[in-house]
CSV table of C-alpha atoms in Angstrom, one decimal:
chain,number,residue,atom,x,y,z
A,140,MET,CA,-15.1,-9.1,18.7
A,141,GLN,CA,-11.7,-11.1,19.4
A,142,SER,CA,-9.3,-9.6,21.9
A,143,VAL,CA,-6.4,-7.3,20.9
A,144,GLU,CA,-3.9,-10.0,21.8
A,145,ARG,CA,-5.9,-12.5,19.8
A,146,LEU,CA,-6.2,-10.2,16.6
A,147,GLU,CA,-2.3,-9.6,17.0
A,148,ALA,CA,-1.4,-13.4,17.2
A,149,GLU,CA,-3.5,-13.9,14.1
A,150,ALA,CA,-1.7,-11.2,12.3
A,151,SER,CA,1.6,-12.7,13.5
A,152,GLU,CA,0.3,-16.1,11.7
A,153,VAL,CA,-0.7,-14.2,8.6
A,154,VAL,CA,2.8,-12.2,8.2
A,155,ALA,CA,4.3,-15.7,8.4
A,156,ASP,CA,2.6,-16.6,5.3
A,157,VAL,CA,3.5,-13.4,3.8
A,158,GLY,CA,7.0,-13.7,4.7
A,159,ALA,CA,7.0,-17.2,3.1
A,160,ILE,CA,5.5,-16.0,-0.2
A,161,LEU,CA,8.0,-13.1,-0.4
A,162,ALA,CA,10.9,-15.4,0.2
A,163,GLU,CA,9.9,-18.0,-2.1
A,164,ARG,CA,9.5,-15.7,-5.0
A,165,GLU,CA,12.4,-13.4,-3.9
A,166,LEU,CA,10.3,-10.4,-3.5
A,167,THR,CA,10.8,-7.5,-1.1
A,168,VAL,CA,8.1,-5.5,0.9
A,169,ALA,CA,7.9,-2.0,2.4
A,170,VAL,CA,5.0,-0.6,4.7
A,171,ALA,CA,3.5,3.0,4.8
A,172,GLU,CA,1.2,3.4,8.0
A,173,SER,CA,-0.8,6.1,9.4
A,174,LEU,CA,-3.4,5.1,12.3
A,175,THR,CA,-1.4,1.9,13.3
A,176,GLY,CA,1.7,3.9,13.9
A,177,GLY,CA,4.2,1.0,12.9
A,178,LYS,CA,2.3,-1.9,14.3
A,179,ILE,CA,2.3,-3.5,10.8
A,180,ALA,CA,6.0,-2.9,10.3
A,181,ASN,CA,6.6,-4.3,13.7
A,182,GLN,CA,4.8,-7.7,12.7
A,183,CYS,CA,6.9,-7.8,9.7
A,184,ALA,CA,10.3,-7.1,11.7
A,185,ALA,CA,9.3,-9.8,14.1
A,186,ALA,CA,8.7,-12.6,11.5
A,187,LYS,CA,11.1,-15.3,10.8
A,188,GLY,CA,13.4,-14.5,7.8
A,189,SER,CA,12.2,-10.9,7.7
A,190,GLY,CA,15.9,-9.7,6.9
A,191,ASP,CA,15.5,-11.4,3.4
A,192,TRP,CA,12.1,-9.8,2.4
A,193,PHE,CA,11.1,-6.6,4.8
A,194,ALA,CA,12.9,-3.5,3.4
A,195,GLY,CA,11.4,-1.1,5.9
A,196,GLY,CA,8.5,1.4,6.8
A,197,VAL,CA,7.2,4.8,6.9
A,198,VAL,CA,5.0,6.0,9.7
A,199,ALA,CA,3.6,9.1,8.6
A,200,TYR,CA,0.9,10.0,11.1
A,201,HIS,CA,0.4,13.7,10.2
A,202,SER,CA,-1.3,14.4,7.1
A,203,ASP,CA,1.7,16.7,6.1
A,204,ALA,CA,3.9,13.9,6.5
A,205,LYS,CA,2.1,11.7,4.2
A,206,HIS,CA,2.2,14.6,1.7
A,207,ARG,CA,5.7,15.2,1.9
A,208,VAL,CA,7.3,11.8,2.3
A,209,LEU,CA,4.9,9.5,0.3
A,210,GLY,CA,3.5,11.8,-2.3
A,211,VAL,CA,0.0,11.6,-1.1
A,212,PRO,CA,-2.2,14.4,-3.0
A,213,GLU,CA,-3.6,17.3,-1.1
A,214,GLY,CA,-7.0,16.6,0.3
A,215,PRO,CA,-8.4,13.7,2.6
A,216,VAL,CA,-6.0,11.1,3.7
A,217,ILE,CA,-8.5,8.8,4.8
A,218,SER,CA,-9.4,8.0,1.2
A,219,ARG,CA,-8.8,5.3,-1.5
A,220,GLU,CA,-6.6,7.9,-3.2
A,221,ALA,CA,-4.5,8.2,-0.2
A,222,VAL,CA,-3.7,4.7,0.6
A,223,VAL,CA,-3.0,4.0,-3.1
A,224,SER,CA,-0.5,7.0,-3.1
A,225,MET,CA,1.2,5.7,0.2
A,226,VAL,CA,1.7,2.1,-1.4
A,227,GLU,CA,3.2,3.9,-4.3
A,228,GLY,CA,5.3,6.2,-2.5
A,229,VAL,CA,6.6,3.9,0.0
A,230,THR,CA,7.6,1.0,-2.7
A,231,SER,CA,9.2,3.8,-4.7
A,232,LEU,CA,11.1,5.0,-1.5
A,233,PHE,CA,12.4,1.7,-0.6
A,234,GLY,CA,12.6,0.2,-4.3
A,235,THR,CA,10.7,-2.9,-3.2
A,236,ASP,CA,8.2,-5.2,-5.3
A,237,ALA,CA,5.5,-4.9,-3.0
A,238,GLY,CA,4.0,-2.5,-0.4
A,239,VAL,CA,1.1,-2.1,2.1
A,240,SER,CA,-0.6,0.8,3.6
A,241,ALA,CA,-3.3,1.8,6.2
A,242,SER,CA,-5.0,5.1,6.7
A,243,GLY,CA,-8.0,5.9,8.9
A,244,ALA,CA,-9.7,7.2,12.1
A,245,GLY,CA,-8.9,5.2,15.0
A,246,GLY,CA,-10.9,7.0,17.4
A,247,PRO,CA,-12.0,8.0,19.9
A,248,ASP,CA,-13.2,11.0,17.8
A,249,GLN,CA,-13.9,11.1,14.1
A,250,GLN,CA,-11.3,12.5,11.7
A,251,GLU,CA,-12.1,14.3,8.4
A,252,GLY,CA,-15.4,13.9,9.1
A,253,GLN,CA,-15.1,10.0,9.4
A,254,ALA,CA,-16.5,8.0,12.3
A,255,PRO,CA,-13.9,6.3,14.3
A,256,GLY,CA,-13.0,2.9,12.8
A,257,THR,CA,-13.3,4.0,9.2
A,258,THR,CA,-10.2,2.5,7.7
A,259,TRP,CA,-8.6,2.3,3.9
A,260,LEU,CA,-6.1,-0.3,3.3
A,261,ALA,CA,-4.0,-0.9,0.2
A,262,ALA,CA,-1.7,-3.6,-0.9
A,263,GLY,CA,0.4,-3.8,-4.0
A,264,VAL,CA,2.7,-5.9,-6.0
A,265,SER,CA,4.5,-5.0,-9.2
A,266,GLY,CA,2.3,-1.9,-10.0
A,267,THR,CA,-0.9,-3.9,-9.2
A,268,ILE,CA,-2.8,-2.4,-6.0
A,269,GLU,CA,-6.1,-3.3,-4.4
A,270,THR,CA,-7.9,-1.2,-1.9
A,271,GLU,CA,-10.3,-2.0,1.1
A,272,LEU,CA,-12.5,0.1,3.1
A,273,HIS,CA,-13.6,-1.3,6.6
A,274,HIS,CA,-15.7,0.3,9.3
A,275,PHE,CA,-14.2,-1.5,12.4
A,276,SER,CA,-16.0,-1.0,16.0
A,277,GLY,CA,-14.3,-1.1,19.4
A,278,GLU,CA,-12.0,1.3,21.4
A,279,PRO,CA,-8.8,2.8,19.5
A,280,LEU,CA,-6.3,-0.1,20.3
A,281,GLU,CA,-9.1,-2.7,19.0
A,282,ILE,CA,-9.5,-0.8,15.8
A,283,LEU,CA,-5.8,-0.4,15.4
A,284,ALA,CA,-5.5,-4.3,15.8
A,285,GLN,CA,-8.1,-5.0,13.2
A,286,THR,CA,-6.7,-2.9,10.8
A,287,GLU,CA,-3.3,-4.4,11.2
A,288,LEU,CA,-4.6,-7.8,10.7
A,289,HIS,CA,-6.8,-6.8,7.8
A,290,ALA,CA,-3.9,-5.0,6.0
A,291,LEU,CA,-1.6,-8.0,6.3
A,292,ARG,CA,-4.4,-10.3,5.1
A,293,LEU,CA,-5.0,-8.0,2.1
A,294,LEU,CA,-1.2,-8.1,1.2
A,295,ARG,CA,-1.4,-11.9,1.7
A,296,SER,CA,-4.1,-12.1,-0.8
A,297,VAL,CA,-2.5,-9.5,-3.4
A,298,LEU,CA,0.7,-11.4,-3.3
A,299,LYS,CA,-1.1,-14.8,-3.9
A,300,LYS,CA,-3.1,-13.5,-6.6
A,301,HIS,CA,-0.6,-11.6,-8.5
A,302,THR,CA,2.9,-13.2,-8.0
A,303,THR,CA,2.1,-17.1,-8.9
A,304,GLY,CA,5.0,-18.5,-10.8
A,305,THR,CA,6.8,-15.3,-10.9
A,306,ARG,CA,10.3,-14.5,-9.9
A,307,ASN,CA,12.5,-11.3,-9.5
């Protein structure tokens, strides 16, 4: 496994691609995070030109915050349904074209019966949302860094697939 520093450096490279796509297509993005605690938003905010395309983010760490702020239905928050609702909620809240979300068990203990490293991701643009389920390994900081990188990769993939030739 790569070091936390290397994973975060790679995430920085991916978010540069994300920013270029968003800027080129004049789109905006918002972030909804749970286990990553703001790491994805931090990557977006640090990227070149982010003031033009990064609207903001919500760190909804506690389950009740996900339900109240992002409209996640009652029930498990480490689920496909939860991360889809998080993307829908944050894009609506910020009025953005795109969104990305992450929820999971960062460890060291299980959560909702899910093993540490169990992570759901979602990314969407203009109403099209894709999800991924991962089972990362390592210490909590390693799990968070892997989640951050894979969430940004998913966002980049969704943007490339669903925004070709479109402009706001």
